[in-house]
Tab-separated table of C-alpha atoms in Angstrom:
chain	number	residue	atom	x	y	z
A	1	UNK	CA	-34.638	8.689	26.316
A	2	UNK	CA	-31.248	8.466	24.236
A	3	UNK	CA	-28.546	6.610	26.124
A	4	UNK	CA	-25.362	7.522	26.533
A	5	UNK	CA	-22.115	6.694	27.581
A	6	UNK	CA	-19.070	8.931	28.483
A	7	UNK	CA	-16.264	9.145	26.103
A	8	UNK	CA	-12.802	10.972	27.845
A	9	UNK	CA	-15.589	12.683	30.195
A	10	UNK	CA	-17.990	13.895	26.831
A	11	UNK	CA	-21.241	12.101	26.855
A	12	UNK	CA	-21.948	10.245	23.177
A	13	UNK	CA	-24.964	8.959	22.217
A	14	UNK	CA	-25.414	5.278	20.925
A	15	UNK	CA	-27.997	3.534	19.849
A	16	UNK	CA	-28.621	-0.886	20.513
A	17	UNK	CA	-26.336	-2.438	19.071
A	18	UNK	CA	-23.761	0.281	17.870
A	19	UNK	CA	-20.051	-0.241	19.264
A	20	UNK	CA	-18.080	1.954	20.917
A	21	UNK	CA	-16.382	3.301	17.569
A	22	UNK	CA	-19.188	3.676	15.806
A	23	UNK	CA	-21.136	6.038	17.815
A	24	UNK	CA	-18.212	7.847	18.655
A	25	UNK	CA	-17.577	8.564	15.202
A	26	UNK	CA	-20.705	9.271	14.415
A	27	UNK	CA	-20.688	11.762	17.570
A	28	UNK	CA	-17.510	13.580	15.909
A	29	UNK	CA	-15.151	11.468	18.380
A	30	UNK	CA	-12.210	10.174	16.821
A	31	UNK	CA	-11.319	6.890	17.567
A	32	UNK	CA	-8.483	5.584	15.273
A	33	UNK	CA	-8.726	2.431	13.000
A	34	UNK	CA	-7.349	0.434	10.147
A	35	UNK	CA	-9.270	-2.534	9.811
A	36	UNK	CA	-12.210	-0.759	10.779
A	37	UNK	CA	-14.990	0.166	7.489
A	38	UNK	CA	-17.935	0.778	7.645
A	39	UNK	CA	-19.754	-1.082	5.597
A	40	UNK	CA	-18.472	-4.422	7.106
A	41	UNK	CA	-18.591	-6.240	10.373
A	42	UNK	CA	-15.828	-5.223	12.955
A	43	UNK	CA	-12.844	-7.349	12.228
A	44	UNK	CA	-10.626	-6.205	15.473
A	45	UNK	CA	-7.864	-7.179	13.854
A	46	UNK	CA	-5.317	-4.525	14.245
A	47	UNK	CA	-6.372	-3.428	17.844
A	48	UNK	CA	-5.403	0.397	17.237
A	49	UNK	CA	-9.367	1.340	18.057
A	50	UNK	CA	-8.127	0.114	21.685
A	51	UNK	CA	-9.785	1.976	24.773
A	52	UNK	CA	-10.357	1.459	28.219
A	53	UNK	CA	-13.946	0.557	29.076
A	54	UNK	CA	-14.985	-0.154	32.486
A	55	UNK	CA	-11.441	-0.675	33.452
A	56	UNK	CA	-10.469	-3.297	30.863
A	57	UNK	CA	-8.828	-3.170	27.363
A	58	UNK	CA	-11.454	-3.330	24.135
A	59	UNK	CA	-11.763	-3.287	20.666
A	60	UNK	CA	-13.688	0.050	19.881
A	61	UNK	CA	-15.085	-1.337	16.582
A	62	UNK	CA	-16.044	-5.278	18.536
A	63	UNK	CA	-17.484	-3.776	21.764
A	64	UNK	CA	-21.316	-3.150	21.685
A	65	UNK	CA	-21.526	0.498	23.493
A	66	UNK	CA	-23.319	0.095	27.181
A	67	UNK	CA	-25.308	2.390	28.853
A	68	UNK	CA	-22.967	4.236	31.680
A	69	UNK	CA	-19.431	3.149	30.824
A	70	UNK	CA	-16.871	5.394	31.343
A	71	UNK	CA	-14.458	5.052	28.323
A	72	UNK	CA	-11.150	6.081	27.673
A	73	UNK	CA	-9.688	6.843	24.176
A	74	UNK	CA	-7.076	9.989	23.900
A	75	UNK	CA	-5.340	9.648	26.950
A	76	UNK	CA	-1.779	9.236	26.820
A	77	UNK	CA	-1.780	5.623	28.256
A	78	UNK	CA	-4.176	4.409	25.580
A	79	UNK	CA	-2.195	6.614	23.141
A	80	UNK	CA	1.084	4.768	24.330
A	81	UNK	CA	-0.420	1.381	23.695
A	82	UNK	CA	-1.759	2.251	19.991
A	83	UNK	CA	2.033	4.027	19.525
A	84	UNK	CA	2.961	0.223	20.958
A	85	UNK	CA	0.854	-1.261	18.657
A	86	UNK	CA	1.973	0.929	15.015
A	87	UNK	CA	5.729	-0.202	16.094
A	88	UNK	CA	4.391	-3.557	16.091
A	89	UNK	CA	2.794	-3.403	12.754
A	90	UNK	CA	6.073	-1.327	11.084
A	91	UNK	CA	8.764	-3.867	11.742
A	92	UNK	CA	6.406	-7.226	11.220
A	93	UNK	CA	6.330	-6.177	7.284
A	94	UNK	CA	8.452	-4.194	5.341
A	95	UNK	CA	7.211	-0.878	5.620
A	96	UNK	CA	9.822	1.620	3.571
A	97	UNK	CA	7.952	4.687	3.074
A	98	UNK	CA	10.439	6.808	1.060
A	99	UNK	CA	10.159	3.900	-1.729
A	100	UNK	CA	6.044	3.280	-1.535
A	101	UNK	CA	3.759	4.699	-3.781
A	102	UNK	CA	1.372	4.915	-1.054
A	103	UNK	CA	3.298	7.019	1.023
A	104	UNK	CA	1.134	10.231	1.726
A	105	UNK	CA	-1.669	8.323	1.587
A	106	UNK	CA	-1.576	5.291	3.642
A	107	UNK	CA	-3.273	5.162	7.051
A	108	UNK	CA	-0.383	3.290	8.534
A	109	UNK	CA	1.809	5.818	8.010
A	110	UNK	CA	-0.602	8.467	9.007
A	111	UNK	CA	-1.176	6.913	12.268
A	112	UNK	CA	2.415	6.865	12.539
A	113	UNK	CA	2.202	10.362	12.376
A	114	UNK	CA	-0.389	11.252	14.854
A	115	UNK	CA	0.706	9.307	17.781
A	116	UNK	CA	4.225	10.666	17.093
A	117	UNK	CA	5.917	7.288	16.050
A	118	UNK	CA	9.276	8.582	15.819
A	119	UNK	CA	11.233	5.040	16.540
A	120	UNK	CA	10.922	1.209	15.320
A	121	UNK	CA	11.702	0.741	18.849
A	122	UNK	CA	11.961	-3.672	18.124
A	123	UNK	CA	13.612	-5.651	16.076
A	124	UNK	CA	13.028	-5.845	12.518
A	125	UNK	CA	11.469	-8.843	10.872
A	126	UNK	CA	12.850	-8.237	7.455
A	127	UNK	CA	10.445	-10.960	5.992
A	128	UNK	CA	10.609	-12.044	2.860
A	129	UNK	CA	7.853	-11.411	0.575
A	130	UNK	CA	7.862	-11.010	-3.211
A	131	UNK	CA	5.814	-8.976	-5.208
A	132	UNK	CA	2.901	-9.986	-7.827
A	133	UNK	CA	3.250	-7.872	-10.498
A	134	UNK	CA	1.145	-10.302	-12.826
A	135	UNK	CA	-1.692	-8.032	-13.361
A	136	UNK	CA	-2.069	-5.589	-15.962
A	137	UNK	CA	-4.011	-3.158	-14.510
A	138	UNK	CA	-2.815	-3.854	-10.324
A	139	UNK	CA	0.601	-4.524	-8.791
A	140	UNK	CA	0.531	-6.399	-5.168
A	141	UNK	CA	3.418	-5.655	-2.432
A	142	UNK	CA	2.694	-8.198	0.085
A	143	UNK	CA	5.579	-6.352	1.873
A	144	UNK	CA	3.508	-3.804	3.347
A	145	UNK	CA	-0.007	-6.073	4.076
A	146	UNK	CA	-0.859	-5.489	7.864
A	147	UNK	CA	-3.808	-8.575	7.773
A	148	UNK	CA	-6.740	-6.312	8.030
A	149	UNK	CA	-8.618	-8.255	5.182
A	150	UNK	CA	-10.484	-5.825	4.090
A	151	UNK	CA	-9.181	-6.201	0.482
A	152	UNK	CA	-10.707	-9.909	1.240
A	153	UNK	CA	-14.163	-9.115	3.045
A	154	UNK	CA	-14.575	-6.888	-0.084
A	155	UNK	CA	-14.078	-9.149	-2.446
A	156	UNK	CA	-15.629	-12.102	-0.851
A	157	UNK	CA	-18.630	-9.835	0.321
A	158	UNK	CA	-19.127	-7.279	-2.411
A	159	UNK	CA	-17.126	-8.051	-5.416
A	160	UNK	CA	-18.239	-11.682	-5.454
A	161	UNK	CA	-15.264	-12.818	-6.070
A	162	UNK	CA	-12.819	-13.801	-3.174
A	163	UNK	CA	-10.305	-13.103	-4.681
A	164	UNK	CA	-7.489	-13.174	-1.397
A	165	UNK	CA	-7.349	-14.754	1.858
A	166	UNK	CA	-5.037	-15.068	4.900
A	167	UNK	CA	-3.577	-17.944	5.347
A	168	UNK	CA	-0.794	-19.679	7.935
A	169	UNK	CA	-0.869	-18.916	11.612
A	170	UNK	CA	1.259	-16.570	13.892
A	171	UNK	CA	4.553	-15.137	12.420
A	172	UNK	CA	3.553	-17.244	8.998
A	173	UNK	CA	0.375	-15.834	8.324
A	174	UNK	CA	0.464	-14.729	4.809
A	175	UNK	CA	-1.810	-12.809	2.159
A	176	UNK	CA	-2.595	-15.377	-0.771
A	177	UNK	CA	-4.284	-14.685	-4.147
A	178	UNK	CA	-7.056	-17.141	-4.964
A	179	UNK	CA	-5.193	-19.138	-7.770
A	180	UNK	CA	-4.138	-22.565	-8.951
A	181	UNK	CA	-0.430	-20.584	-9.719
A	182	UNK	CA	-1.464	-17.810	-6.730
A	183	UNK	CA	-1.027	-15.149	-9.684
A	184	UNK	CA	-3.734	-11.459	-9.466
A	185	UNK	CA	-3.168	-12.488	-13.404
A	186	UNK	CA	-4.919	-15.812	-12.807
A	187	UNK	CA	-8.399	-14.589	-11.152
A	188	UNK	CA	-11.675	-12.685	-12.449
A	189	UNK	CA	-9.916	-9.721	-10.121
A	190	UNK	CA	-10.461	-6.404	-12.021
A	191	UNK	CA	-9.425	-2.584	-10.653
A	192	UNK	CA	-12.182	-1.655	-10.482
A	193	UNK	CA	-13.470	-4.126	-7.484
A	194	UNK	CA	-14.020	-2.579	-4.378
A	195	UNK	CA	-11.480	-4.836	-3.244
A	196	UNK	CA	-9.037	-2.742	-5.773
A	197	UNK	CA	-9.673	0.538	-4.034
A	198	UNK	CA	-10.081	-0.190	-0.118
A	199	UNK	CA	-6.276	-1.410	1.245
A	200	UNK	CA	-5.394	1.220	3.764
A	201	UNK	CA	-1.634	0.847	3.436
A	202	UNK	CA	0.584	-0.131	0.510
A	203	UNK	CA	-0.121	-3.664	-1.147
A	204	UNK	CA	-2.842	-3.037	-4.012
A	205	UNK	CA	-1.609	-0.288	-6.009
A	206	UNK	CA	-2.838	1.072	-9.451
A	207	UNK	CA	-0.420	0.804	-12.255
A	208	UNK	CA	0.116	4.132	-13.825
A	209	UNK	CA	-0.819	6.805	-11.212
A	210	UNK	CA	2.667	6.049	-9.557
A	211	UNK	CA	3.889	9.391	-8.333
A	212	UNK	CA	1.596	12.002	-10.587
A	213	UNK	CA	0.592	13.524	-7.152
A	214	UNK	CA	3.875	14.095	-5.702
A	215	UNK	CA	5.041	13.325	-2.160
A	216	UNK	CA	4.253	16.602	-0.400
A	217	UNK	CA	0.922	17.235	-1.848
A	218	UNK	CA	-1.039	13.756	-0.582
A	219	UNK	CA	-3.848	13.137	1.735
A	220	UNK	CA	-2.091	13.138	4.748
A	221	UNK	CA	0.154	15.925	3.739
A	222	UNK	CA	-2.631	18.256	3.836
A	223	UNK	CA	-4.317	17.040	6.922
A	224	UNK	CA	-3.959	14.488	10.057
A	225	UNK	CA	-5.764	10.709	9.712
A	226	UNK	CA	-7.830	12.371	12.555
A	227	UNK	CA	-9.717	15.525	10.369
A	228	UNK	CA	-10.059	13.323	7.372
A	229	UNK	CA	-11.615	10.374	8.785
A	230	UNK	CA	-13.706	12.898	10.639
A	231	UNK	CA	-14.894	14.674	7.778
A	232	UNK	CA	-15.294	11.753	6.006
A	233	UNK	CA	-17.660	10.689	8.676
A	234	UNK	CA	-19.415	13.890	8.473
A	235	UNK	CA	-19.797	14.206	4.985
A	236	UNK	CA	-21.778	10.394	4.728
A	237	UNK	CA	-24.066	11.428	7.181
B	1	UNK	CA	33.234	39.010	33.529
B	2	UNK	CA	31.527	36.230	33.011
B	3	UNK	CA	32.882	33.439	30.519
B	4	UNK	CA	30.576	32.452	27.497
B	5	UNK	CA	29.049	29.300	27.771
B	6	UNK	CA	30.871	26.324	26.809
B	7	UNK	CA	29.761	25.110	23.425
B	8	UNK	CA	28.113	21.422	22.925
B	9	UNK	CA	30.118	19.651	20.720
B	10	UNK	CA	28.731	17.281	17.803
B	11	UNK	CA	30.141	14.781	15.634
B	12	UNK	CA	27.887	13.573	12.488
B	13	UNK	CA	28.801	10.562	10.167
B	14	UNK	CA	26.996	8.394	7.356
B	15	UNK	CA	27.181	4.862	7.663
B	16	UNK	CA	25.005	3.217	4.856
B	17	UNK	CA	23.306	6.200	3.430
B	18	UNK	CA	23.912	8.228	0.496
B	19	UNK	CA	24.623	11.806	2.916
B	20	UNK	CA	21.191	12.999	1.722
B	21	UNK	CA	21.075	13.781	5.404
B	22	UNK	CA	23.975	16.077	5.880
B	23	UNK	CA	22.740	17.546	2.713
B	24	UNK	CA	19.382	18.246	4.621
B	25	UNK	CA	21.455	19.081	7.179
B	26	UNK	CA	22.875	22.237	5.395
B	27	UNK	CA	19.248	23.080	4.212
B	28	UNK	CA	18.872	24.789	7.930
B	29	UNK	CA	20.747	27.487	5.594
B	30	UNK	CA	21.325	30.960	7.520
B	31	UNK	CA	20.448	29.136	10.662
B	32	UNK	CA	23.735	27.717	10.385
B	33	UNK	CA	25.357	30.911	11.363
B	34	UNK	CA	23.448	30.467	14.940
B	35	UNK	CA	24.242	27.066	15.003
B	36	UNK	CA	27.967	28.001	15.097
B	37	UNK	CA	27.327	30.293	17.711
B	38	UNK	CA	25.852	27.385	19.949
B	39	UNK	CA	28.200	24.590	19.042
B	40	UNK	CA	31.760	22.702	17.400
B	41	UNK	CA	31.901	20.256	15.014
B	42	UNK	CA	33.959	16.842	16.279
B	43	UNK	CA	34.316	14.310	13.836
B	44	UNK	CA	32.106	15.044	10.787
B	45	UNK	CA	32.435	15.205	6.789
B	46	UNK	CA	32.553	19.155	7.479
B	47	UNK	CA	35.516	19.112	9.611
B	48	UNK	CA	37.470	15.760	8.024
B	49	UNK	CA	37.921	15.216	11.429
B	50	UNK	CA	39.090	11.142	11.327
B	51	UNK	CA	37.912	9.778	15.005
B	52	UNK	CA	35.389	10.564	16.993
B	53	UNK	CA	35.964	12.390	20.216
B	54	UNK	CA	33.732	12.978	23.438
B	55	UNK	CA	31.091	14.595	22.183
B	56	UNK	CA	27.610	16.036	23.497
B	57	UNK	CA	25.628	15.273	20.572
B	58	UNK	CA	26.251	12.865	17.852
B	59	UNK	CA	24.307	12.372	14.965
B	60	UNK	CA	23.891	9.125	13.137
B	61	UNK	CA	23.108	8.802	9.184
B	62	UNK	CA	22.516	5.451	7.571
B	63	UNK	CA	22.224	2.026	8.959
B	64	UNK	CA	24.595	-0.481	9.603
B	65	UNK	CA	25.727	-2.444	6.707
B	66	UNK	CA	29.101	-3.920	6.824
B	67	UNK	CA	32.133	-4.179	9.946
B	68	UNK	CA	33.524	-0.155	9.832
B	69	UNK	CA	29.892	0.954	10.503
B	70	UNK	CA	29.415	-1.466	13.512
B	71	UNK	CA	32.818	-0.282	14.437
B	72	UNK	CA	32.662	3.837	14.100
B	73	UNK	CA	28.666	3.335	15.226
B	74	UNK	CA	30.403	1.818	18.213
B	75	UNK	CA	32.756	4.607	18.944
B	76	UNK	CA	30.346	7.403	18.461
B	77	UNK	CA	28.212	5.487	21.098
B	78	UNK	CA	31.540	5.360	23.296
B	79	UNK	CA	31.686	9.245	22.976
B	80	UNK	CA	28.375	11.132	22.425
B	81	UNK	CA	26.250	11.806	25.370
B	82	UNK	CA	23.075	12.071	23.053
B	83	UNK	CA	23.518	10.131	20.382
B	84	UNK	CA	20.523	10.732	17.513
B	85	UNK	CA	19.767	8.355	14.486
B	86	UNK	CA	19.282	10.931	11.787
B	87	UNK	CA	17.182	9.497	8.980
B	88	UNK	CA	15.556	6.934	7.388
B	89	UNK	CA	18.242	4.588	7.080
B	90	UNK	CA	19.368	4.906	10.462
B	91	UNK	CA	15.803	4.500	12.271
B	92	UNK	CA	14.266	1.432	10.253
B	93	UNK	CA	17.560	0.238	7.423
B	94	UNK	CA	16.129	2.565	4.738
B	95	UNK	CA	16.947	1.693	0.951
B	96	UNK	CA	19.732	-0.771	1.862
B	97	UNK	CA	17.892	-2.975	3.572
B	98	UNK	CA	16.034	-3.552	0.802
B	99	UNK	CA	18.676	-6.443	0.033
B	100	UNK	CA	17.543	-8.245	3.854
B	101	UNK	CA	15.383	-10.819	1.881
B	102	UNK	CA	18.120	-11.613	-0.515
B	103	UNK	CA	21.326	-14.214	-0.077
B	104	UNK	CA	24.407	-11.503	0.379
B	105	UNK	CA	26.224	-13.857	-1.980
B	106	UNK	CA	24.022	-13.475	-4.644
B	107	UNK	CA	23.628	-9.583	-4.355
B	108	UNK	CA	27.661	-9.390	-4.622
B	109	UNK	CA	27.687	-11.686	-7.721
B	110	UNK	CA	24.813	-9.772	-9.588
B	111	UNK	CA	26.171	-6.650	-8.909
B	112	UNK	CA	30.232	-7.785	-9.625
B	113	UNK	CA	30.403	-10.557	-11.664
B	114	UNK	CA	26.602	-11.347	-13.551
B	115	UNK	CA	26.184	-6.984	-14.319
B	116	UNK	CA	25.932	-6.502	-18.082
B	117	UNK	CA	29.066	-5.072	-19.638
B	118	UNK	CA	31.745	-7.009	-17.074
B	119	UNK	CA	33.975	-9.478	-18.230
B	120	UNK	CA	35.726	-11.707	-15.757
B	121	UNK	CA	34.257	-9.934	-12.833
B	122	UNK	CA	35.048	-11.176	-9.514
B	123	UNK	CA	33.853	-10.242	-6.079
B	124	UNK	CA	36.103	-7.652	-4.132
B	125	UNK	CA	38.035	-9.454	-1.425
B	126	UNK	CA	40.883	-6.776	-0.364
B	127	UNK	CA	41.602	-7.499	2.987
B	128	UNK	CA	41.011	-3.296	3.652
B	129	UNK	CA	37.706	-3.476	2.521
B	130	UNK	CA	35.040	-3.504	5.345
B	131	UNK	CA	33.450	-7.483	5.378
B	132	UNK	CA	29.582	-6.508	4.249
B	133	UNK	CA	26.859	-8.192	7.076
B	134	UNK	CA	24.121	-10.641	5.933
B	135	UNK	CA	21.495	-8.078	6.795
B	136	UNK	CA	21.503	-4.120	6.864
B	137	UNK	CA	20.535	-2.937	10.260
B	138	UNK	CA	19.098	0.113	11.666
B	139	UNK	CA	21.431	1.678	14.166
B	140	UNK	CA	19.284	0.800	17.337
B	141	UNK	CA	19.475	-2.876	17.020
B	142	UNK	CA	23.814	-2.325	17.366
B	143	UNK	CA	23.760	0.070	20.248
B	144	UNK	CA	21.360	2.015	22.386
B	145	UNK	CA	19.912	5.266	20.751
B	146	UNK	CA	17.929	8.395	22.425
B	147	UNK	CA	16.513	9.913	20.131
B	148	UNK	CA	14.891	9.281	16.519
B	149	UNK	CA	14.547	11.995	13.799
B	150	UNK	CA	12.765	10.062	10.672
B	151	UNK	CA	12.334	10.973	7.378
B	152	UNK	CA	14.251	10.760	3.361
B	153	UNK	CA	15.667	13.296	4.317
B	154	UNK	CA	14.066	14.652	7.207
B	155	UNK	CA	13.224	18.388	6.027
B	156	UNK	CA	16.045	21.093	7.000
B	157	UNK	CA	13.507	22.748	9.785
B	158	UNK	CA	12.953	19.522	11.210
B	159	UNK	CA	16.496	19.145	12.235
B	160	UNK	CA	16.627	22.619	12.911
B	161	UNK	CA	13.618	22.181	15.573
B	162	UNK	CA	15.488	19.229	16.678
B	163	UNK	CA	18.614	20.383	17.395
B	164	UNK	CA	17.456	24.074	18.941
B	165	UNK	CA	14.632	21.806	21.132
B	166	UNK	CA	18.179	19.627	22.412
B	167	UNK	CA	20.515	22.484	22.607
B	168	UNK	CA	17.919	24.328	24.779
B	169	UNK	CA	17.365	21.500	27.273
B	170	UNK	CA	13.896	20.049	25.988
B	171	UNK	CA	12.916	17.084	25.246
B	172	UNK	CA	12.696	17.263	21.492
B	173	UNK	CA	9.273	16.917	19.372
B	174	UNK	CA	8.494	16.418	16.015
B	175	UNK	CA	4.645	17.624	15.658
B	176	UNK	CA	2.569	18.427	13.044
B	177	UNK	CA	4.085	18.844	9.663
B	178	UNK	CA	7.721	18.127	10.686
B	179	UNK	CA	7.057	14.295	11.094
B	180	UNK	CA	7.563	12.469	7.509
B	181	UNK	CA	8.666	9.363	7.002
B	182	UNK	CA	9.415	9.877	3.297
């Protein structure tokens, strides 16, 4: 007998050892992410695949589904808290979407869009962060790095390379390039690393493409975070 | 006989931004003529109206860069019932905020006295001109705002469904494609 658990009231089917995310996805549920892939271990960094299970706060991508639970996902408290969370996440960095390449295609932004993010609501941060623009073929904007370190599980785990890490704690905590001078020019990094194609905001870009698909006419122009990543899902199953 | 409604009256500025969002502003082309219908312009670039005055709506473009911003920013708050940060600029700093990491010093220098083609430049210090802040801020970290309408500009039937969605008493909602923050 498949087991189940309820999902906003729908049953979804799981099976041992799948979390909460993964078999809702795989279910057609949406659950939003940005550190989520995959093809990796849950990170539960960025907390935005937060639900309610069993009456307490999760990580949709860290929590192993149980047989039973009653979980809550779109409701407009957990909706709230991931709206919470993207305000968080916009005025830590320096996220200026009119000026970013990315914008149109980065799931930040996107997110921003479907839980109606319409204010900073805190302070801004305004760190300081300068750019590498060492590399040839990549250009890195540390401004806009949300610590999901995916663009380091990919390198470390696939690429072979390890290119970045975090590094510092709290309010300090940094991306770094893995270099005696901390240059992208300095390492074996190459674009065409998995690690070159799988930051979901703004900080590894591709010299060249720039704005050749203009802003209007991008990913998440066309459709919401929420019918790509679920068609994405469909279409690699 | 009954009398016609009173119209709401609105006052727009720009504070630091470039008026991309007036221009935007005018993109709600023939809806313009209903807009008139509906409402009077208070202080605003299309009246040349100097000082704000109480107002039911007032609309807020550009952050907050030097003292005159703080200061009109300040009075619009004073006046408007609803007062509306209109913009990119406005909501998180926008473009000029893009000097927050740098020494204000140093901007002023590079851009008077260090710019190619300037000989004996010297950084403006006429006591009329507006002292510049260390950091560009958006408009809700200076005074409470209600409502936030993002975007470089935001599109002409954004602020149209914005303004109509105010005017008629709801609570207004950006949904779908209307919501850009470039």
């Amino acid at each position: 007998m498949t087991r189940q658990f309820l999902l906003d009231g729908q049953p979804v089917p799981f099976e041992d050892g799948q979390s909460i995310l993964e078999a809702a996805r795989q279910a057609g549920h949406y659950i939003p992410s940005l550190c989520w892939h995959k093809d990796f271990p849950a990170h539960g960094s960025c907390k935005l695949c937060i639900v309610k299970a069993a009456g307490r706060h999760v990580s949709a991508c860290a929590t192993p589904a149980r047989e039973g639970w009653e979980v809550e996902s779109n409701t407009p408290e957990m909706n709230g808290e991931r709206r919470g969370l993207l305000q968080m996440l916009f005025v830590e960095g320096n996220h200026f979407c009119p000026s970013c390449e990315k914008s149109g295609n980065c799931e930040l932004q996107a997110l921003g869009y479907e839980y109606e993010m319409l204010s900073p609501r805190f302070r801004h941060f305004y760190p300081e962060r300068p750019v590498d623009a060492s590399h040839p073929d990549v250009l890195l904007d540390f401004n806009r790095c949300i610590f999901c370190e995916l663009c380091v599980r990919a390198s470390r785990d696939v690429d072979g390379k390890a290119v970045f890490a975090l590094t510092g704690r709290g309010i300090d905590k940094h991306l770094v390039v893995n270099a005696e001078s901390g240059r992208l020019a300095d390492t074996d990094f190459s674009k065409d690393d998995l690690a070159a194609h799988i930051c979901p905001v703004g900080v590894i870009l591709h010299k060249g493409p720039g704005f050749a698909v203009p802003i209007g006419e991008r990913d998440y122009d066309r459709e919401s975070i929420r019918q790509k990543k679920l068609r994405d899902e469909e279409a690699s199953s | 006989m009954s009398t016609p409604p009173r119209k709401l009256r609105i006052a727009t500025t720009s504070l630091a931004g470039c008026f991309g969002c007036h221009m935007s502003f005018l993109d709600i082309d023939e809806h313009l003529f209903e807009l008139v219908e509906l409402v009077e312009f208070d202080r605003s670039p299309l009246t040349d109206i100097k000082e704000v005055g109480p107002c039911d709506i007032g609309l807020i473009e550009g952050g907050v860069c030097n003292a005159e911003n703080v200061h009109v920013l300040r009075a619009f708050r004073r006046n408007c019932k609803t007062l509306i940060a209109l913009g990119a600029c406005a909501v998180n700093g926008g473009l000029p905020a893009q000097r927050n990491h740098l020494p204000l010093s140093e901007c002023l220098r590079e851009v008077y006295q260090f710019r190619p083609g300037i000989a004996n430049g010297q950084i403006p210090n006429d006591p009329e001109l507006p002292l510049p802040l260390d950091k560009v801020r958006p408009i809700h970290e200076v005074v409470r705002v209600d409502y936030f309408l993002p975007g470089c500009p935001p599109s002409g039937p954004a602020i149209w469904k914005f303004l109509t969605d105010l005017i008629a008493g709801r609570t207004p909602r950006l949904s779908g494609g209307l919501l850009h923050y470039d």
